[in-house]
Short mmCIF file of C-alpha atoms and ligand atoms in Angstrom, two decimals:
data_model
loop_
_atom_site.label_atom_id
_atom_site.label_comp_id
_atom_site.label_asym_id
_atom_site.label_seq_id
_atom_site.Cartn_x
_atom_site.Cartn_y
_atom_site.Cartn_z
CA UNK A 39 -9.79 14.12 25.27
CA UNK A 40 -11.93 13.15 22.26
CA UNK A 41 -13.01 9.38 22.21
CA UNK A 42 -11.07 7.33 19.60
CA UNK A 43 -13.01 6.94 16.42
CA UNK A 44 -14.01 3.63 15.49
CA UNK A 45 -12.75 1.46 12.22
CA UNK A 46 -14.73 -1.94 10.97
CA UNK A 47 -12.70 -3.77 8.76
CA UNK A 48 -15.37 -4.85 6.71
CA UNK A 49 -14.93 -8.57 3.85
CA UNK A 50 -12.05 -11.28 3.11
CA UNK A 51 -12.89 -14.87 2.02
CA UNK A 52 -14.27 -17.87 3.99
CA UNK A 53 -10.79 -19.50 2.93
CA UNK A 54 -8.81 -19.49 6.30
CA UNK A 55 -5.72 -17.98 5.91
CA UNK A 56 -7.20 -15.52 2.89
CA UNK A 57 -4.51 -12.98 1.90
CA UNK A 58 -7.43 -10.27 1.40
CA UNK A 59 -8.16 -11.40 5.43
CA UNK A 60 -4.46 -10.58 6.74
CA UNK A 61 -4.41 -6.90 4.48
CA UNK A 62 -7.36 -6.15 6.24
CA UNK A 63 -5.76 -7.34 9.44
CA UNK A 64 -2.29 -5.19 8.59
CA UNK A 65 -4.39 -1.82 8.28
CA UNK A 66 -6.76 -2.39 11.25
CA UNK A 67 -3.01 -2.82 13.31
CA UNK A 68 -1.90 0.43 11.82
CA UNK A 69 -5.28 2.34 12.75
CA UNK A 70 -4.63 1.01 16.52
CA UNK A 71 -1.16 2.24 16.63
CA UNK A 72 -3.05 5.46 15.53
CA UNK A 73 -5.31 5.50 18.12
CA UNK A 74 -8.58 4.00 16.47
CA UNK A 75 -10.72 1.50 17.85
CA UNK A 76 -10.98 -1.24 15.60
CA UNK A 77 -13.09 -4.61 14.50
CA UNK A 78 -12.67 -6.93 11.86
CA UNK A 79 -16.07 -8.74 9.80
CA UNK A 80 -14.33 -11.27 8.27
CA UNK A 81 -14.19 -14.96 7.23
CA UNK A 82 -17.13 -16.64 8.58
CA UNK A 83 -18.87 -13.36 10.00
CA UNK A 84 -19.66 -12.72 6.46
CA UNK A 85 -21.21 -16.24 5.79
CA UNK A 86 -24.94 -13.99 6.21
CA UNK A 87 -28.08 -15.37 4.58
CA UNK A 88 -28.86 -14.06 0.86
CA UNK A 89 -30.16 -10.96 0.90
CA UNK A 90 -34.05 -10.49 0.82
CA UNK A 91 -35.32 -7.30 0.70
CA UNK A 92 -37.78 -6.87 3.65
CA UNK A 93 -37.21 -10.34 5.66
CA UNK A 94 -35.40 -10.08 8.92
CA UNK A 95 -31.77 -9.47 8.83
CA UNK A 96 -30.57 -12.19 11.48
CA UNK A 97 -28.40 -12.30 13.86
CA UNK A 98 -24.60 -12.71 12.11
CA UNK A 99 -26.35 -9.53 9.74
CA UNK A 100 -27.63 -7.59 13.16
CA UNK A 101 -23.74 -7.51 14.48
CA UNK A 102 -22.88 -6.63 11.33
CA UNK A 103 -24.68 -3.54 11.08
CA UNK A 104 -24.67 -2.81 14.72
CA UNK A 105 -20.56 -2.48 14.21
CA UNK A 106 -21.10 -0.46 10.87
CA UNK A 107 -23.52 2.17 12.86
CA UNK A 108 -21.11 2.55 15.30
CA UNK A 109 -17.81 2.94 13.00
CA UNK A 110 -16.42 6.20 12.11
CA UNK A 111 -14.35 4.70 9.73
CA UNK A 112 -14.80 1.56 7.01
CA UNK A 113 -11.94 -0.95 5.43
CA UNK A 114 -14.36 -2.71 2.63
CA UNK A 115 -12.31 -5.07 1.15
CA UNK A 116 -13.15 -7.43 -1.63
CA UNK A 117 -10.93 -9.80 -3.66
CA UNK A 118 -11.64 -10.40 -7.48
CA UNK A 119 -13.58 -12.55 -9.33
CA UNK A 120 -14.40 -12.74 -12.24
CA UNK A 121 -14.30 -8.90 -13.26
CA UNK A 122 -15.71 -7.54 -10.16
CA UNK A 123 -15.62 -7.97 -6.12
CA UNK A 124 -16.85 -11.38 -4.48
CA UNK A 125 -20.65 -12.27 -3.88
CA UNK A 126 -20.08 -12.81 -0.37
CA UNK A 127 -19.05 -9.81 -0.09
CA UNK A 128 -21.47 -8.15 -2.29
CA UNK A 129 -24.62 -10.10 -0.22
CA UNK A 130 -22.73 -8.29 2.64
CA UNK A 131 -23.00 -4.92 1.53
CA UNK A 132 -27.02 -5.41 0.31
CA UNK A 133 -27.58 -6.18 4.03
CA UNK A 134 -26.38 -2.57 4.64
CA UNK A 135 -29.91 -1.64 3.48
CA UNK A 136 -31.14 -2.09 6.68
CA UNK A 137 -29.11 1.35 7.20
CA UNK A 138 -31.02 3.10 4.53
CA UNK A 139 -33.38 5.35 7.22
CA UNK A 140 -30.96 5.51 9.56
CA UNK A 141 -30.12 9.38 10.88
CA UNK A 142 -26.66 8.83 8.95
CA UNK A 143 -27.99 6.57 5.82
CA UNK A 144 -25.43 3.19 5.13
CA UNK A 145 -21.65 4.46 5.21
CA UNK A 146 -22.91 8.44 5.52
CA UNK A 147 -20.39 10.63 6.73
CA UNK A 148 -17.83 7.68 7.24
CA UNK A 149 -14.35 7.14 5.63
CA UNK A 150 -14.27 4.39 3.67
CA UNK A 151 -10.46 2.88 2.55
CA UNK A 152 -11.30 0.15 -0.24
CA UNK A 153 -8.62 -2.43 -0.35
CA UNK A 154 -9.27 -5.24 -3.38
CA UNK A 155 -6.62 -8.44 -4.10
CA UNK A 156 -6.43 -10.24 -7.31
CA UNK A 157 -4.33 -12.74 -8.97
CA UNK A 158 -3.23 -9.63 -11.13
CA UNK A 159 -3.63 -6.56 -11.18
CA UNK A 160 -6.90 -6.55 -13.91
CA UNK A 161 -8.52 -8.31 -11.41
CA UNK A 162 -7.43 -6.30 -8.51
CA UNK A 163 -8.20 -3.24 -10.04
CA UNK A 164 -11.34 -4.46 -11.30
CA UNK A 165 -12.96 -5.48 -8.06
CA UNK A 166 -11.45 -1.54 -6.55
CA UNK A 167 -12.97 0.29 -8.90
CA UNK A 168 -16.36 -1.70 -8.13
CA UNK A 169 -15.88 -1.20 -4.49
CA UNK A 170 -15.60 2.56 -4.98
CA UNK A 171 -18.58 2.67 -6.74
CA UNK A 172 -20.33 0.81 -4.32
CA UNK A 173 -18.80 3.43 -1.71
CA UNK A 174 -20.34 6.50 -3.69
CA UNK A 175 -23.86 4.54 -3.73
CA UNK A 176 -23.96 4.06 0.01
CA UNK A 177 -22.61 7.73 0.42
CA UNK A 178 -19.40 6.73 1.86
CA UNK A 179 -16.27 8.76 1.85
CA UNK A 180 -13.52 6.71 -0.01
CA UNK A 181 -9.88 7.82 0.83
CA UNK A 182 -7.42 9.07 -1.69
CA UNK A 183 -5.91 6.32 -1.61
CA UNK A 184 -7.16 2.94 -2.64
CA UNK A 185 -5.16 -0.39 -2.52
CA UNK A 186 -5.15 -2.78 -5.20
CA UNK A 187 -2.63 -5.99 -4.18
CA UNK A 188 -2.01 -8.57 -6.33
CA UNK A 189 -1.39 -11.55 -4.53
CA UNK A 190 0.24 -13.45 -7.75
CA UNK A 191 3.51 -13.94 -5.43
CA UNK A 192 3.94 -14.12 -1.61
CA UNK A 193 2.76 -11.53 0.53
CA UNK A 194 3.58 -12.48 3.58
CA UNK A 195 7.17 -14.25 5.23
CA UNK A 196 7.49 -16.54 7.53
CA UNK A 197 6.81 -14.37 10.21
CA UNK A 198 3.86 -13.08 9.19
CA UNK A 199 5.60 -9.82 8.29
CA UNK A 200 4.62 -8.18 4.77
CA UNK A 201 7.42 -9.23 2.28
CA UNK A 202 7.58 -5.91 0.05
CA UNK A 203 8.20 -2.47 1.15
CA UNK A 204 6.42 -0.64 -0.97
CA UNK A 205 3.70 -2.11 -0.03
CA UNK A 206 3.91 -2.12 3.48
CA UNK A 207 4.15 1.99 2.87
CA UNK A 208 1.10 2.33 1.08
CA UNK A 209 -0.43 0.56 4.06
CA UNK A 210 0.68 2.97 6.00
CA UNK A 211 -0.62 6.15 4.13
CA UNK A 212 -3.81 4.26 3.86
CA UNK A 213 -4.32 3.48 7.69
CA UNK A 214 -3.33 7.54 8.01
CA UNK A 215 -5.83 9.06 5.34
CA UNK A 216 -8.48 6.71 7.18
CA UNK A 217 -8.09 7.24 10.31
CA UNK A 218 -7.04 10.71 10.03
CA UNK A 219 -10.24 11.82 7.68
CA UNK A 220 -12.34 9.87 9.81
CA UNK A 221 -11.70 12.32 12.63
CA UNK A 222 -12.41 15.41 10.38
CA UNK A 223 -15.76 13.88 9.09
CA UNK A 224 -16.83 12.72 12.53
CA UNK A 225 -17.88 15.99 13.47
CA UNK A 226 -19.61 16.57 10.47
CA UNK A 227 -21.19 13.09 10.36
CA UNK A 228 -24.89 12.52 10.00
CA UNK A 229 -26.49 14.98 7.43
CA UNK A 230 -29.91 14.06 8.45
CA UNK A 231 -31.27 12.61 5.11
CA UNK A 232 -33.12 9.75 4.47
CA UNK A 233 -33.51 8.03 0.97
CA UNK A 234 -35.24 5.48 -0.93
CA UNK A 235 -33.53 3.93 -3.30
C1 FMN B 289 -13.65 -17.80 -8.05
C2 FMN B 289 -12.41 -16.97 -8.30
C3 FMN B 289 -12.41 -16.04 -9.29
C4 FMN B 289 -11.28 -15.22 -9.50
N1 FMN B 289 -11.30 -14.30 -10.50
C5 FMN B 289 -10.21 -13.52 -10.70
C6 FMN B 289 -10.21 -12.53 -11.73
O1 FMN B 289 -11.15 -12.38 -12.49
N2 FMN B 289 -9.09 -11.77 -11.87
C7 FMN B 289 -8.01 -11.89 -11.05
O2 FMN B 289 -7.03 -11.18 -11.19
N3 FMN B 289 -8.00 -12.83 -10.05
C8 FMN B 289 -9.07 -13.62 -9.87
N4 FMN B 289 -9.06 -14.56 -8.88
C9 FMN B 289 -7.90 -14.62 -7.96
C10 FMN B 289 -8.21 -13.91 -6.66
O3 FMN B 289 -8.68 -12.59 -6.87
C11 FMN B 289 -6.98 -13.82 -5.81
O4 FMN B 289 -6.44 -15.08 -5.60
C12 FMN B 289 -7.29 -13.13 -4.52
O5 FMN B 289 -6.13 -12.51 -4.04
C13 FMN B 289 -7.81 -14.11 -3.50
O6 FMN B 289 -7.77 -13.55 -2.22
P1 FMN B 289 -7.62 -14.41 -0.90
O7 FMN B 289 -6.16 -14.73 -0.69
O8 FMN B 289 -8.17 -13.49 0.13
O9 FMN B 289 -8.43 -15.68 -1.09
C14 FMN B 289 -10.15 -15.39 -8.68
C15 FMN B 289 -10.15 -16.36 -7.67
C16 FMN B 289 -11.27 -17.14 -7.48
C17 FMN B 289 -11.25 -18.17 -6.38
#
């Protein structure tokens, strides 16, 4: 039997209980219940220095990128501000240079399901849009489908349990596309280039 492919839920907020945190957190459950082996970068994890091209990444960066070479599959997820996605998240992703001569550059040959929140939907869609661009510059693979969530209203109930339907559904397709077209591009993974910019 093949090994399971591997999913990094990559971004959120430092703000505990960040609704961008818990969507993450809802699609990495869905992957498992697919099969995938999963890991969430999140909160605190993605506290890393600012970004200095050529200085030493550090550790919190190092187990960053250590789970990124390893994944098959990538949840980047951003909320909005301001127009675009957050700069903690963005400092994140410039620390993926450190994958630029790797034998499969940054996200090459991965899956990559971008899930953005806003306080309505310009933001939300904003900040997705930014996060597949971001996705075609590291060579990444996004999915077909892409989540944009406002988070205007509740999201969540009581018991932790997503409050719309709808919602919970496109959660669903997206955990399947991901997980599902990171086991097609697995075998195809790697296409041996390296690149300087
Ligand atoms: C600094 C800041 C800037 C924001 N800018 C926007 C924005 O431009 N458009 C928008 O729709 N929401 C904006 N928001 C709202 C957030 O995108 C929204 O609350 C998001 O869902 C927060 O996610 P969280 O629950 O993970 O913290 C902003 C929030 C903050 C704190």
């Amino acid at each position: 039997m093949a090994a399971p492919v591997r999913i990094v839920g990559l971004g959120g907020t430092l703000r505990a209980g960040s609704g961008t945190e818990r969507l993450v957190a809802q699609v990495l459950d869905r992957a498992a219940a697919l099969g995938a082996q999963v890991e969430q970068i999140t909160g605190p994890m993605l506290a890393l220095p600012l970004y200095a091209y050529g200085d030493p990444p550090g550790e919190a960066a190092e187990h960053m990128i250590e789970a990124l070479r390893r994944a098959d599959g990538i949840v980047l997820a951003s909320p909005g501000y301001h127009g675009s996605i957050s700069g903690l998240v963005k400092n994140a992703l410039d620390h993926v240079e450190a994958m630029s001569r790797d034998p499969a550059p940054y996200f090459d040959g991965r899956a990559v399901l971008c899930l953005a929140t806003g306080g309505g939907s310009q933001g939300a869609n904003a900040a997705l849009t930014t996060l597949r661009s971001i996705t075609h510059a590291l060579r990444g693979w996004p999915t077909p489908l892409g989540l944009a969530v406002n988070t205007a209203g509740p999201l969540f109930d009581e018991a932790g349990a997503l409050v719309d339907p709808a919602l919970a559904a496109q959660l669903d397709l997206a955990a399947a596309q991901l997980v599902g077209f990171a086991r097609q591009t697995r075998a195809s993974a790697g296409d041996a280039m390296t690149c300087d910019f």
